[in-house]
Amino acid sequence: MFKDAPNRKKLILVLSAVFVSLTLLTGVLASLSGPLTEFAQGPAQSGSSEHPADQPGGGAQGTDGEIFEQSGPPADSSQADEPPDISAEDPDPALDASSAPQDMAGETEADSPDDGQADEPVYFNVPAEMRGVMISAGTDYLTNGTDVSAQELAAQLDEALAAAQQLTMNTVIIDTQYGGSVLFESSALESAPLGLDVTEYLCAKARDMGFYVYATYDVSNRSGGEGLTANGAALDDLAENIGAFAEAYKPDGILLDGYECADSAAAYAGYLQSGGGMGYEAYQRQVPRALLETAAAAVRKRAPGVQVGLYAQAVWQNSNADPDGSDTKSETTALGTGNADTRAFVKDGLFDFVMVKNYGSTNEETAQFGVVAAWWAGVVDGMDTKLYMMHAADRVGTQSVGWTVYEQLTAQIIRLEEAGGSSGSAFNSLSALRSDPGGSTTTLIQYLNDEINEQWVLTQLAVTKPAELTFTTQEQTVTFQGASDPQADVTINGEKIPTNESGYFTIREDLKAGLNTFTIEHKGKSLTYNITRIVQVIKEVSPTGKISVDGGMQVSVTALAYEGAQVTASVGGQTIQLSETKDDTDGAERDSGYRLYVGVFTAPSASATATSMGNITFTATVQGETQTMQGASVTVNKLAVMGDGAVVYVTADQAETFPTDTLNDNSNPNYFPLPQGTVDKTYGDEIVYKNGSVTKTYWKLESGVRVYSSDIKASGGSMPDQNVISDIRIRTSGSYTTVTLDMTQKVPYKVEYDGGRLVFRFQYTSETPGSADGKGIFESASWDGSNLVLKLKKAGGFIGYRAYYEGDSLNLRFHNSPGGLSGARVVVDPGHGGNDPGAEGFYPGKDEADINYAISEKLVANLKSQGASVLMTQPGSTMATRLAAARSFNAQVLVSVHSNTAQNSSAKGTEVYYFYPFAKQLAANISANVASALGTDNRGAKAGLYYMTRESQFACVLAEIGFLSNDDEYTKMINSKYQNRIAEAIANGVSAYLGGTSSGYYGSDDEEDEDAGGGDEGGDAVESVSLDREKLSMRVGETYQLEAVVRPRTAENKDVTWESDDEDVVEVSSSGELTAVGEGEAQVTVTTDDGGKTATCTVKVRGDSSDDEQDGEQAEPEEGVLVESISISGPDELEAGGSRGEYTGEVSPANAEDPGIKWSVSDPDILEISKISDDEHTVYVEGLREGTAYLIAEGYNGSEAVERFKIRVVS
């Protein structure tokens, strides 16, 4: 606002003349030569202190000066020769035109330009950008009372002006009030007895020094101190007094103040005297307008070159009281409590400028500085009226909200610059600026003079670590991390600490046992931390509680202990040495001084009965401190006998598998999940492993894997044996290569991947088909006994697969790599978010979650620009929800974006984690690219156990972009330019990975071909047909799509025909769509063209819903009445990736005993019910992945009512 302000000069020349002839026109032009010459030289004005109106003090025109010329008052202001308009809702006889000042009455005609002569041009002396300060008696001079000589008073005034000049102000504002007196000579008002006309002295001296000069004027001042009133005599007095003031002193502008008419005894007395029965409230509203219009007219008449300004309260009206008001909560407002409609006064053009007493801070709620400034800017928008802000310099350093921050004034100036609409600022106290509390004025002036950076001004002491001022910890050290103004020192307990060029700091302090106190100080702000350290060498151990293991099993034990500790564990006579290991799990505390120590012991051989090994005891020693902690009690299960277990089947969609010879809860990249429906047999007793409050239970299966107990269920069936795989087919369909195996039993299998081939080792299998020719990503499919060997066309061309059973057929669906980003399906996962900020950065509000999200947004845009279909997961949602959304999206690649942190502030670099080996190259690409973009170390691809990477259906990695604890990397990671580079680097890494894994085949999604191996050539005959519904209830006017399934899937001719036996009840289309046309019951039959196989659905049709209601009354439930039909309404299309739709079910009849609805979906991979209302009539459904599925509503208590609502999920 003040900086680089343009030199704006306006010449507004208004000529009011009647051009009758060429001679008269020539005369008029000749008469203008004087004023124009006068304008160029600076017009002289008479008064007590003569000065040209185009420049302060009569000196050379300053670069920030601005001159306005006008003929009479502004075009949109009240005319000086007209009485003030004080009309309101009810006319006031006591305030009519006869009560106007007598010296102004009747002048309209005499002063009109009807004589053909133009008015003399009027010049305003206006700063292009005001930088003003208020000079007030009692604070800036006369600070010790009025008992001073004229010479002493003059010296005080000189000192004040010199101080204003030193502060680089260009405008002084004279406060003309002092106690109950005025500080200027007046024949009617009481002048302070000082022996010196303060206003005259300041006007003359300030002009000589080059200042613009403004003065306040209280329009409520009257002789005799009669107070605020607006009768005829009062208005006459006001016009005379302010007219004489303006004429005598001729300041550049007068700020009219004291016009509000708040509710008071004096105001009511004035109403009784002058209100004339108009109503007290109407009177209160008219008084301010009458006073201001009278004052403005008088100034313009007697001192045309003086600007008339409104000195306005910050808040006109709160928005909760008037929709046109500001978003404030002020207890006092100009209109509400002061009865002054300042907004209307300004809109009506009464003033040349407005100065707003904007005394709020930038972060208070009642009248926030920026809100007030923006509101007033909106008021004057489109007008010639200038807007200035008066800032509360006297509040700096006080306890008022926002003012403890010494940079508050500078922050307000910055906010004004950002918002625009203001022509400058003034500060309400010279003495406050001179006192420079906390260097506030120094900062303000440096900013105004372009000597400091805006970002530094706004930066206060902000400590992001630790998060609390008082806490107890077991850590040996504490890290203080935060941000500051780089121009000012930061101290801890009085000692200066280093900060970087951005003001960021990280310092690590040792903690002694007991209480530790640290005080951080910066720019007048201090934070005191009280940290109590409890010495605890070992923080936690696992396993705990009671665990059951099998004989010979290798059991993992872990401890979190101080860095550098010697850690051992003992159990059953064995001593285990634990080694420090990097914790690459989701729960790792990356900026902790504790380290993860891991060891393994081997359980003794099992015997005929279960045996106890006793408890595991952990011991750790560091720096002379030793501590022990007890872990789990260990029981070795009795010797298991093969075949004694229970037959079970997999209930989970994908059951995670683990080795059987080890016991921990760590996923294993050499073990792939088993699909739902797989049948196997348990072996031995249930295994229990407890870690803290989490207990995991497992069963070993005879096929040689360990699974979670919750993923399987006893089947009561027989053990799979002598499985026959009768057929193998390979088909390609654009995005996938699918291998289908027809089997007699759903047997388990193990998967091996070596980069060039995949081997599926089927258990309990006695017979396999012949080999199959390669298609899609596979060069060949061959058998080695019961092992299926799938050779890849391209080494490394495997990017994930999903297994699932359809009947007795096992489908192995592999992703085809698109060869690049065009057509690729990529999931971007911004780490953390919601209530989880992740790692803290140096600056508040810019933590890990914020940075991850910013990079992710840019990554999404980059990927899409290169033709990829992209899903960004919802920040703050659970990891399970995020992975489920990725699966539903049928992702080919997932990148989870994270930021690193460490206790050591020098730690730096990019590292990317993977779980399955087929994602390692993706991790390597991204790590190298991002490190290059960030200009840091490439820490490379690393194997880890992070949840978001443990998915076998697609390639997924977790990228640690850089270290937030490293000030250099943090500075770059919050920078938009570097964020774009990082996003581009990740996208290029994904593109290179997909290019390197491509087998050259990526057809359209509707393309399909298949190859059979060991099976018959050609299509099969139709064996059966079935419908998705055997019974259906409908209402008249409703439609329903019946679905027919023809078996076998390999049938050559699947064409069918549809027929209704009563088309007056139900009509059916050639595609199976039903339309209910009348009440009754009908049979709808589908018949296959091949073989004439049939299936039938019985359809009952009721009347429309209006039949169930009478006169809008809700029917009462009746015992024994069942729901006969259900209708569903809601959107028929959702977006994949978690978009949610609301669906409503309506039952008939309305008086059913139990009108509740059971909700379900036909395919949980496509649709998911997220919420059901208490009355069960409203349900919320999320779309997970592309496809079509049904929302199903069923009645209770034996009701046969079932309704299916088709929902299409699109990407």
PDB file of N, CA and C in Angstrom, residues 823-853:
ATOM      1  N   GLY A 823      -3.687 -44.624 -19.976  1.00  0.00           N
ATOM      2  CA  GLY A 823      -4.536 -45.777 -19.708  1.00  0.00           C
ATOM      3  C   GLY A 823      -4.252 -46.482 -18.405  1.00  0.00           C
ATOM      4  N   ALA A 824      -3.226 -46.057 -17.670  1.00  0.00           N
ATOM      5  CA  ALA A 824      -2.881 -46.706 -16.405  1.00  0.00           C
ATOM      6  C   ALA A 824      -3.889 -46.325 -15.321  1.00  0.00           C
ATOM      7  N   ARG A 825      -4.002 -47.193 -14.323  1.00  0.00           N
ATOM      8  CA  ARG A 825      -4.876 -46.942 -13.182  1.00  0.00           C
ATOM      9  C   ARG A 825      -3.987 -46.825 -11.940  1.00  0.00           C
ATOM     10  N   VAL A 826      -3.899 -45.591 -11.422  1.00  0.00           N
ATOM     11  CA  VAL A 826      -2.952 -45.294 -10.349  1.00  0.00           C
ATOM     12  C   VAL A 826      -3.704 -44.737  -9.145  1.00  0.00           C
ATOM     13  N   VAL A 827      -3.363 -45.218  -7.972  1.00  0.00           N
ATOM     14  CA  VAL A 827      -3.907 -44.688  -6.721  1.00  0.00           C
ATOM     15  C   VAL A 827      -2.825 -43.868  -6.038  1.00  0.00           C
ATOM     16  N   VAL A 828      -3.187 -42.652  -5.652  1.00  0.00           N
ATOM     17  CA  VAL A 828      -2.286 -41.777  -4.899  1.00  0.00           C
ATOM     18  C   VAL A 828      -2.836 -41.679  -3.480  1.00  0.00           C
ATOM     19  N   ASP A 829      -1.996 -42.000  -2.521  1.00  0.00           N
ATOM     20  CA  ASP A 829      -2.422 -42.049  -1.114  1.00  0.00           C
ATOM     21  C   ASP A 829      -1.654 -41.010  -0.307  1.00  0.00           C
ATOM     22  N   PRO A 830      -2.282 -39.862   0.024  1.00  0.00           N
ATOM     23  CA  PRO A 830      -1.612 -38.878   0.881  1.00  0.00           C
ATOM     24  C   PRO A 830      -1.539 -39.392   2.309  1.00  0.00           C
ATOM     25  N   GLY A 831      -0.341 -39.610   2.799  1.00  0.00           N
ATOM     26  CA  GLY A 831      -0.183 -40.193   4.130  1.00  0.00           C
ATOM     27  C   GLY A 831      -0.737 -39.311   5.239  1.00  0.00           C
ATOM     28  N   HIS A 832      -1.316 -39.943   6.248  1.00  0.00           N
ATOM     29  CA  HIS A 832      -1.858 -39.273   7.433  1.00  0.00           C
ATOM     30  C   HIS A 832      -3.071 -38.419   7.041  1.00  0.00           C
ATOM     31  N   GLY A 833      -3.301 -37.309   7.720  1.00  0.00           N
ATOM     32  CA  GLY A 833      -4.458 -36.466   7.436  1.00  0.00           C
ATOM     33  C   GLY A 833      -5.568 -36.678   8.440  1.00  0.00           C
ATOM     34  N   GLY A 834      -6.624 -35.882   8.326  1.00  0.00           N
ATOM     35  CA  GLY A 834      -7.698 -35.926   9.309  1.00  0.00           C
ATOM     36  C   GLY A 834      -7.185 -35.455  10.654  1.00  0.00           C
ATOM     37  N   ASN A 835      -7.342 -36.257  11.683  1.00  0.00           N
ATOM     38  CA  ASN A 835      -6.842 -35.919  13.022  1.00  0.00           C
ATOM     39  C   ASN A 835      -5.398 -36.343  13.236  1.00  0.00           C
ATOM     40  N   ASP A 836      -4.778 -36.875  12.203  1.00  0.00           N
ATOM     41  CA  ASP A 836      -3.399 -37.356  12.307  1.00  0.00           C
ATOM     42  C   ASP A 836      -2.487 -36.466  11.462  1.00  0.00           C
ATOM     43  N   PRO A 837      -1.752 -35.544  12.105  1.00  0.00           N
ATOM     44  CA  PRO A 837      -0.897 -34.638  11.329  1.00  0.00           C
ATOM     45  C   PRO A 837       0.393 -35.271  10.835  1.00  0.00           C
ATOM     46  N   GLY A 838       0.702 -36.484  11.330  1.00  0.00           N
ATOM     47  CA  GLY A 838       1.980 -37.080  10.969  1.00  0.00           C
ATOM     48  C   GLY A 838       3.110 -36.373  11.699  1.00  0.00           C
ATOM     49  N   ALA A 839       4.272 -36.350  11.085  1.00  0.00           N
ATOM     50  CA  ALA A 839       5.435 -35.697  11.694  1.00  0.00           C
ATOM     51  C   ALA A 839       5.276 -34.184  11.653  1.00  0.00           C
ATOM     52  N   GLU A 840       5.772 -33.511  12.680  1.00  0.00           N
ATOM     53  CA  GLU A 840       5.683 -32.056  12.741  1.00  0.00           C
ATOM     54  C   GLU A 840       6.806 -31.429  11.915  1.00  0.00           C
ATOM     55  N   GLY A 841       6.485 -30.331  11.259  1.00  0.00           N
ATOM     56  CA  GLY A 841       7.498 -29.555  10.559  1.00  0.00           C
ATOM     57  C   GLY A 841       8.026 -28.454  11.450  1.00  0.00           C
ATOM     58  N   PHE A 842       8.707 -27.503  10.852  1.00  0.00           N
ATOM     59  CA  PHE A 842       9.232 -26.386  11.630  1.00  0.00           C
ATOM     60  C   PHE A 842       8.159 -25.336  11.882  1.00  0.00           C
ATOM     61  N   TYR A 843       7.196 -25.260  10.973  1.00  0.00           N
ATOM     62  CA  TYR A 843       6.220 -24.177  11.040  1.00  0.00           C
ATOM     63  C   TYR A 843       4.832 -24.738  11.289  1.00  0.00           C
ATOM     64  N   PRO A 844       4.055 -24.138  12.198  1.00  0.00           N
ATOM     65  CA  PRO A 844       2.689 -24.632  12.456  1.00  0.00           C
ATOM     66  C   PRO A 844       1.841 -24.583  11.193  1.00  0.00           C
ATOM     67  N   GLY A 845       0.986 -25.568  11.033  1.00  0.00           N
ATOM     68  CA  GLY A 845       0.109 -25.578   9.864  1.00  0.00           C
ATOM     69  C   GLY A 845       0.759 -26.139   8.619  1.00  0.00           C
ATOM     70  N   LYS A 846       2.030 -26.494   8.723  1.00  0.00           N
ATOM     71  CA  LYS A 846       2.721 -27.091   7.583  1.00  0.00           C
ATOM     72  C   LYS A 846       3.419 -28.358   8.060  1.00  0.00           C
ATOM     73  N   ASP A 847       2.585 -29.293   8.526  1.00  0.00           N
ATOM     74  CA  ASP A 847       3.114 -30.545   9.035  1.00  0.00           C
ATOM     75  C   ASP A 847       3.120 -31.598   7.925  1.00  0.00           C
ATOM     76  N   GLU A 848       3.423 -32.833   8.300  1.00  0.00           N
ATOM     77  CA  GLU A 848       3.572 -33.878   7.286  1.00  0.00           C
ATOM     78  C   GLU A 848       2.303 -34.085   6.473  1.00  0.00           C
ATOM     79  N   ALA A 849       1.156 -34.145   7.148  1.00  0.00           N
ATOM     80  CA  ALA A 849      -0.096 -34.386   6.424  1.00  0.00           C
ATOM     81  C   ALA A 849      -0.350 -33.305   5.384  1.00  0.00           C
ATOM     82  N   ASP A 850      -0.065 -32.048   5.736  1.00  0.00           N
ATOM     83  CA  ASP A 850      -0.280 -30.951   4.786  1.00  0.00           C
ATOM     84  C   ASP A 850       0.648 -31.072   3.586  1.00  0.00           C
ATOM     85  N   ILE A 851       1.891 -31.386   3.852  1.00  0.00           N
ATOM     86  CA  ILE A 851       2.871 -31.507   2.769  1.00  0.00           C
ATOM     87  C   ILE A 851       2.544 -32.712   1.885  1.00  0.00           C
ATOM     88  N   ASN A 852       2.226 -33.837   2.519  1.00  0.00           N
ATOM     89  CA  ASN A 852       1.858 -35.029   1.739  1.00  0.00           C
ATOM     90  C   ASN A 852       0.687 -34.731   0.818  1.00  0.00           C
ATOM     91  N   TYR A 853      -0.306 -34.028   1.350  1.00  0.00           N
ATOM     92  CA  TYR A 853      -1.514 -33.740   0.564  1.00  0.00           C
ATOM     93  C   TYR A 853      -1.196 -32.791  -0.593  1.00  0.00           C
TER      94      TYR A 853
END
